Coordinates of C-alpha atoms and ligand atoms in Angstrom, one line a residue:
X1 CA -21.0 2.1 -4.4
X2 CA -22.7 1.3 -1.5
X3 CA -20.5 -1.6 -0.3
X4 CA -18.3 1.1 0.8
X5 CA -18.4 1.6 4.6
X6 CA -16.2 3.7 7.1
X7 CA -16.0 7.0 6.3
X8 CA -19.1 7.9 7.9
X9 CA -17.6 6.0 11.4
X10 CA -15.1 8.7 11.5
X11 CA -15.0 11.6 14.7
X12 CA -16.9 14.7 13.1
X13 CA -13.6 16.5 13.7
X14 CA -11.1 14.4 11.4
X15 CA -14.1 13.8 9.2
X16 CA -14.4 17.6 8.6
X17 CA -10.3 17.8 7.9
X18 CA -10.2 14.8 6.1
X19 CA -12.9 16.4 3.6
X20 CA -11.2 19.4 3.2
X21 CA -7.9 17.8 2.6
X22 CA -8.5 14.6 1.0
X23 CA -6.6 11.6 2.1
X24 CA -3.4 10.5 0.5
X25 CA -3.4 6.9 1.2
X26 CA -0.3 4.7 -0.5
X27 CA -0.6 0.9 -0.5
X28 CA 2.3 -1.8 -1.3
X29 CA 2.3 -5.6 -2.2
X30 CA 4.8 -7.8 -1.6
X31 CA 5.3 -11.6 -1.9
X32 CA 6.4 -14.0 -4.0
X33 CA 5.8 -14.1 -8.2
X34 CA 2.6 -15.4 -9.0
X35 CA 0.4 -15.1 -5.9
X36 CA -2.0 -12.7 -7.8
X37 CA -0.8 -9.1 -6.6
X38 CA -1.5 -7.3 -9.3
X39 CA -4.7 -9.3 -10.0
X40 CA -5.8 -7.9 -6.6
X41 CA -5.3 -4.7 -6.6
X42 CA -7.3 -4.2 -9.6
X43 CA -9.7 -6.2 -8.1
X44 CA -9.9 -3.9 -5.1
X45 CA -10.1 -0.6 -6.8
X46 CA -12.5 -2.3 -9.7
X47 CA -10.2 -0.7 -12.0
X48 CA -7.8 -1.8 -14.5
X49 CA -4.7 -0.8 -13.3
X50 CA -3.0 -2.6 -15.9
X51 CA -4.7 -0.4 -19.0
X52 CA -2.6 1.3 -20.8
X53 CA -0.1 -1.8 -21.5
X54 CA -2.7 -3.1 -24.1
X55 CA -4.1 -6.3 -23.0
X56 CA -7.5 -7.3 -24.3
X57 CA -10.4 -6.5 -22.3
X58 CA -11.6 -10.5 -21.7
X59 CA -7.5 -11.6 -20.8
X60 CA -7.1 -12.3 -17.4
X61 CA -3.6 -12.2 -18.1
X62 CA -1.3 -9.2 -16.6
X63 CA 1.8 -8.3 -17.7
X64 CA 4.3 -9.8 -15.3
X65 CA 6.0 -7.1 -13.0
X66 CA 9.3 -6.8 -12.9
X67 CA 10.3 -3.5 -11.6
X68 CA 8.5 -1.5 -8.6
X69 CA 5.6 0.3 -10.3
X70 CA 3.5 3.1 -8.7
X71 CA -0.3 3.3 -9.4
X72 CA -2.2 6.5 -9.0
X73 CA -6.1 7.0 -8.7
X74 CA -8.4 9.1 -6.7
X75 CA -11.7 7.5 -4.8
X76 CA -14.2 9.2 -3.4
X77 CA -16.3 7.9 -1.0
X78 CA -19.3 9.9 0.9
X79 CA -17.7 13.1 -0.5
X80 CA -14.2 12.2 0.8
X81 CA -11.2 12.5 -1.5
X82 CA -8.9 9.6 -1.1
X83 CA -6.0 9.9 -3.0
X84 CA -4.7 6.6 -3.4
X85 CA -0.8 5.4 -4.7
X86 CA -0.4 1.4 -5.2
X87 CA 3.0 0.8 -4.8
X88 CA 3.4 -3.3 -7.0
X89 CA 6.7 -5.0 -6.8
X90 CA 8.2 -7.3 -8.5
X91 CA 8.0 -10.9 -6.8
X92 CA 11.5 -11.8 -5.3
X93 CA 13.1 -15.2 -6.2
X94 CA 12.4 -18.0 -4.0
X95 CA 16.5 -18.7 -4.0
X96 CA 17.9 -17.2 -0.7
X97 CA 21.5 -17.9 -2.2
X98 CA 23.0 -13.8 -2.8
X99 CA 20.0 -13.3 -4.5
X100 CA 19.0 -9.6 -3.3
X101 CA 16.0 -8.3 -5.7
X102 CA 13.8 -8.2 -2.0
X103 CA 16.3 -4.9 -1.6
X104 CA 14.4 -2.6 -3.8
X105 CA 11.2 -2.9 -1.8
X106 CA 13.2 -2.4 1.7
X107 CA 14.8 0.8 0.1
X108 CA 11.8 2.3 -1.6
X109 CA 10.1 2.1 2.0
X110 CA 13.2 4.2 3.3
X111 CA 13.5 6.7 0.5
X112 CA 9.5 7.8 1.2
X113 CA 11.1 7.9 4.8
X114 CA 13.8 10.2 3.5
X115 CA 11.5 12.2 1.5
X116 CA 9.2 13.0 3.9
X117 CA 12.6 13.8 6.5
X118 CA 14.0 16.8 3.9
X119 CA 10.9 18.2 2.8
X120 CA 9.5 18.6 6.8
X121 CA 13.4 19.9 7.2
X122 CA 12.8 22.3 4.6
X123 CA 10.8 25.5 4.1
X124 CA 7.2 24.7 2.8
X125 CA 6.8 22.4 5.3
X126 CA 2.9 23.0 5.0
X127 CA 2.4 21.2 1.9
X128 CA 4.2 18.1 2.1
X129 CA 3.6 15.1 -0.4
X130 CA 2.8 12.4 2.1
X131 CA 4.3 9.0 -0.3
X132 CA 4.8 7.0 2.9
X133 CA 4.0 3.7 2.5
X134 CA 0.7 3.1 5.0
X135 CA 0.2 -0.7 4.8
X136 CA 1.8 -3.5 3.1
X137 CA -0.2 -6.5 2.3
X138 CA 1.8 -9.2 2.5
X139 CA 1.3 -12.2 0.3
X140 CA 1.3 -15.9 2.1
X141 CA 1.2 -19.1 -0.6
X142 CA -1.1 -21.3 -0.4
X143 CA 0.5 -24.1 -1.3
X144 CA 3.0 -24.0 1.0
X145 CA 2.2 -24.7 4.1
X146 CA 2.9 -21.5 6.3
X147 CA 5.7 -19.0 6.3
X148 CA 8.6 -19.9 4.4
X149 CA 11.9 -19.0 5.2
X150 CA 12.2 -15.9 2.7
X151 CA 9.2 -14.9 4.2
X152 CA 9.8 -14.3 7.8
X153 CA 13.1 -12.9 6.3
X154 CA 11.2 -10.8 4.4
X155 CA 8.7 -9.5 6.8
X156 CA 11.7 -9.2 9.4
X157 CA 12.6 -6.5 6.9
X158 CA 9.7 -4.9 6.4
X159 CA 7.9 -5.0 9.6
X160 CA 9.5 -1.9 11.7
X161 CA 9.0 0.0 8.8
X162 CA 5.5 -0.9 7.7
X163 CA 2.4 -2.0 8.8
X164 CA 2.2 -5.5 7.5
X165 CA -1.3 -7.0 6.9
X166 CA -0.8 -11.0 5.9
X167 CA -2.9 -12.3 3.5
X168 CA -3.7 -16.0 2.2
X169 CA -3.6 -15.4 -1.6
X170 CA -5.9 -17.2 -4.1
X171 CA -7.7 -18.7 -1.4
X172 CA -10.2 -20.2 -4.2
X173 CA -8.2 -22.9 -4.3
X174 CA -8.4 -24.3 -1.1
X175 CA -11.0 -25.4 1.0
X176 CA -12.5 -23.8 4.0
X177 CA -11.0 -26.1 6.6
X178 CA -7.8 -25.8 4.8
X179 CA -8.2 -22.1 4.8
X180 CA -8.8 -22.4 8.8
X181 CA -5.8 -24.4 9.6
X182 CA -3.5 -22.5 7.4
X183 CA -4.6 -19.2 8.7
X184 CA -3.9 -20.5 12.5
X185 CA -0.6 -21.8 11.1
X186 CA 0.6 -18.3 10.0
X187 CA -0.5 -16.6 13.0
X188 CA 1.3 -19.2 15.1
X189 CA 4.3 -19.0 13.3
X190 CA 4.3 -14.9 13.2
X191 CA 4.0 -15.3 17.1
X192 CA 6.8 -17.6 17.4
X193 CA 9.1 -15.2 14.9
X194 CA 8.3 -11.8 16.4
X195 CA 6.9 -10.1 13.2
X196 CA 5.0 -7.4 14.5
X197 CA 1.8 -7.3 12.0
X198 CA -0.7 -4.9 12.1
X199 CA -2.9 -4.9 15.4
X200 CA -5.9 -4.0 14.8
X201 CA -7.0 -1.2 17.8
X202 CA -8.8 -1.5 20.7
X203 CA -12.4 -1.0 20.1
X204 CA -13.9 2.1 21.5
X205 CA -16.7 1.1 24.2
X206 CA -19.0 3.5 23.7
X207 CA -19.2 2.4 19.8
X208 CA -22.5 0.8 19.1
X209 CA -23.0 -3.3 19.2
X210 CA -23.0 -3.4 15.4
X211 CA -19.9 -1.7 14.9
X212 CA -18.3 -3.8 17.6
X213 CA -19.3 -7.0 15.5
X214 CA -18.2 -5.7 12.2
X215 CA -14.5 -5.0 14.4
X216 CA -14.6 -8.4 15.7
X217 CA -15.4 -10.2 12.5
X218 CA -11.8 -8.0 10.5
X219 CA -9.9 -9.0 13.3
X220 CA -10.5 -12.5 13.3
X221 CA -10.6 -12.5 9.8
X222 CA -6.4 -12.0 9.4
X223 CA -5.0 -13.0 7.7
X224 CA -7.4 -12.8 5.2
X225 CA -8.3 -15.3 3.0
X226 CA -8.0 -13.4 -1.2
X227 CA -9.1 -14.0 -4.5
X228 CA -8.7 -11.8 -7.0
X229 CA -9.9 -11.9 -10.6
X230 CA -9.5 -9.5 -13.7
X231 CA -12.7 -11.8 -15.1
X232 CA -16.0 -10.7 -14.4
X233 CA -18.7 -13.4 -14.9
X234 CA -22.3 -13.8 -15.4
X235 CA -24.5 -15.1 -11.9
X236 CA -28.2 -15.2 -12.6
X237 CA -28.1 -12.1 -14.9
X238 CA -25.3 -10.0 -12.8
X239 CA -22.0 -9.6 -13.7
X240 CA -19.3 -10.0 -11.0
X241 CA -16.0 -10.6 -10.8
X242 CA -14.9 -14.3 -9.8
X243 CA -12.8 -17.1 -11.2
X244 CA -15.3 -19.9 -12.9
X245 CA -13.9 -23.8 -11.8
X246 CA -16.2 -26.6 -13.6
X247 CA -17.9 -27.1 -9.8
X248 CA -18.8 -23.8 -9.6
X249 CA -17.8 -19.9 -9.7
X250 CA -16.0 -18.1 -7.0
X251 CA -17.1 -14.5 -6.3
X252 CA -14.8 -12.5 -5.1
X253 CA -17.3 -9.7 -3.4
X254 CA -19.1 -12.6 -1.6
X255 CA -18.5 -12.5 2.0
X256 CA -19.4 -16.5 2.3
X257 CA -16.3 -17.2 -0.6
X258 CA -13.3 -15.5 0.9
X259 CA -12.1 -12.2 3.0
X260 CA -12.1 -9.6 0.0
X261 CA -15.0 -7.7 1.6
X262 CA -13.3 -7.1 4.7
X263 CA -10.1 -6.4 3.5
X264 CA -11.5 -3.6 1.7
X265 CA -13.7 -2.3 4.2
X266 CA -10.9 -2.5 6.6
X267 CA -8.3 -0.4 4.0
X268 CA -10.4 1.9 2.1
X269 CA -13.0 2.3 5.2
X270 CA -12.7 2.0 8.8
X271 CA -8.6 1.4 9.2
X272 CA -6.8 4.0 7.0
X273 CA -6.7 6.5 9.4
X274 CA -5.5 4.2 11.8
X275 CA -2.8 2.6 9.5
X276 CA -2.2 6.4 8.5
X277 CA -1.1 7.3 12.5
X278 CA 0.7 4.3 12.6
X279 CA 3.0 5.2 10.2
X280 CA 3.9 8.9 11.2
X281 CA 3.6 8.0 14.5
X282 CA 5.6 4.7 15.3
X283 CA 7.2 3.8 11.9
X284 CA 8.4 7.2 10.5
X285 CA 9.6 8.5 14.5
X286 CA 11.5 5.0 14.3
X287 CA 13.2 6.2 11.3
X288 CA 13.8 9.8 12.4
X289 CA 15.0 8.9 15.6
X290 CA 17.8 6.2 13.8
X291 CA 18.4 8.8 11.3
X292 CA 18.9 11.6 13.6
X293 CA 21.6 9.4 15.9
X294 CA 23.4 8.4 12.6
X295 CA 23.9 12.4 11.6
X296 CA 24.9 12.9 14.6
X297 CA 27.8 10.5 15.3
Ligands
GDP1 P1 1.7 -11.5 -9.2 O1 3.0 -12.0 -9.8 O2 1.7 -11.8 -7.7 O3 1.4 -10.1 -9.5 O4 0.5 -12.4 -9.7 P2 -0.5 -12.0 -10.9 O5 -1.5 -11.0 -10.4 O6 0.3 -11.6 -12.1 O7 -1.2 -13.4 -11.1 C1 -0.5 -14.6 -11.5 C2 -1.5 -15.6 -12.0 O8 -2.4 -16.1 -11.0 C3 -2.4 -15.1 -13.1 O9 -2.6 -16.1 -14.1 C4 -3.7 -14.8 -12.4 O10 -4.9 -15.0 -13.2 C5 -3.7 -15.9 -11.3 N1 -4.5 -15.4 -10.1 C6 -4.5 -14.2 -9.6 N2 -5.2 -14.1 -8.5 C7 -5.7 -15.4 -8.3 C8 -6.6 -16.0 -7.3 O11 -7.1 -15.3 -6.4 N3 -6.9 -17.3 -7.5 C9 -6.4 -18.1 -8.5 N4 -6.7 -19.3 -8.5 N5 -5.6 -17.5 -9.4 C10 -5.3 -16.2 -9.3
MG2 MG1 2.6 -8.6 -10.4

């Protein structure tokens, strides 16, 4: 699949290692019921997730979730192994009221924390299962009209934990000035809450010009704008996946329709690593620090 592109970018040194080992990469999505998660994902790793529960090939239906579900597949890309875990939840209520079903996300987040703490504590430390949770992509309606209450609650939750990358789900139906306006909302309003999203790093200076504009254009993208679509559909001969309207079809790989490209480009390509030294590094120290000065009181 050639619209892969990242690994290649990669210092010859953790290139080397990383084709040796393989990456184990685990992704989560979180937001409310209904925002097209699960549609997504199996739009992002052209696979059907969803197989084995039955549903005819043509449905664009999928099986609502309503318990945390992990998702295993391996990727390769330019002869690099990525083992990949998609961690879908369940959409928590909308009803702040005592209702606590966004707990099961915070605490499955912590228990790959915990994990990770007793088997690098214990004595084949060499060949720990990484299941840390690497990035979260966090689902933004888009019919409200920014962040709603539950979720700056939510990524208030999440956000020391995880590496949260907002998204605008099913973009397709908005315009692109409504897209604009609701993308500088969010941003705005994430400023004005202190959710730490993911920040995208500095861009090395010696990288050439193209890369530097490929950069720029991901980090102006966020949050991107999604579609996803279990439907693939017929455009002058080739099948793709989009969402057909009576004014026209929506492809989800086209760059012009919505962020999907980058956001895969960015994950599966150029970012993981990053997101991947994030975590150990600032996120899992957080929690090994906190956990460290609870055993010991
Ligand atoms: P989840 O509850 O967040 O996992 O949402 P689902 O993936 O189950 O999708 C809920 C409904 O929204 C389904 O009927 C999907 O076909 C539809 N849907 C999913 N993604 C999109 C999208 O990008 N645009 C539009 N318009 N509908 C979508
Ligand atoms: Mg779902």
């Amino acid at each position: 699949d050639d619209e892969f592109i990242g690994f290649a970018s990669l210092p010859d040194q953790v290139h080397r290692k990383a084709v040796k080992r393989g990456f184990e990469f685990s992704l989560m999505v979180v937001g409310e019921t209904g925002l097209g998660k699960s549609t997504l994902i199996n739009s992002l790793f052209l696979t059907d997730l969803y197989k084995d529960r039955d549903l005819p090939s043509s449905s664009d239906a999928i099986e609502r979730t309503v318990e945390i579900v992990k998702k295993q597949l391996e990727i390769e890309e330019r002869g690099v192994k990525v083992r990949l875990s998609v961690v879908d939840t369940p959409g928590y209520n909308d009803s702040v009221n005592g209702d606590e079903n966004w707990r099961p996300i915070v605490d499955y987040v912590d228990r790959q924390f915990d994990q990770y703490y007793q088997a690098e504590s214990g004595v084949n430390r060499k060949n720990i299962q990484d299941t840390r949770v690497h990035c979260c992509l966090y689902f933004i309606s888009p019919y409200g009209h920014g962040l709603k209450p539950l979720d700056v609650f939510m990524m208030k939750q999440l956000h020391n934990k995880v590496n949260i990358v907002p998204l605008i789900a099913k973009s397709d139906i908005l315009t692109p000035k409504e897209v604009k306006r609701l993308k500088t909302k969010v941003l705005e309003e994430v400023q004005n809450h202190g959710i730490n999203i993911y920040q995208f790093p500095e861009c090395d200076s010696d990288e050439d010009d193209e890369f530097k504009e490929q950069d720029k254009a991901l980090k102006s993208a966020v949050p991107f704008a999604v579609v996803g679509s279990n439907t693939v559909v017929e455009v002058a001969g080739k099948k793709i996946r989009g969402r057909m309207y009576p004014w026209g079809i929506v492809e989800v790989d086209n760059p012009k329709h919505c962020d999907f490209v980058k956001l895969r480009q960015m994950l599966i390509g150029t970012h993981m690593q990053d997101l991947k030294d994030l975590t150990s590094d600032i996120h899992y120290e957080n929690y090994r620090a906190e956990h460290i000065a609870k055993e010991s009181e």
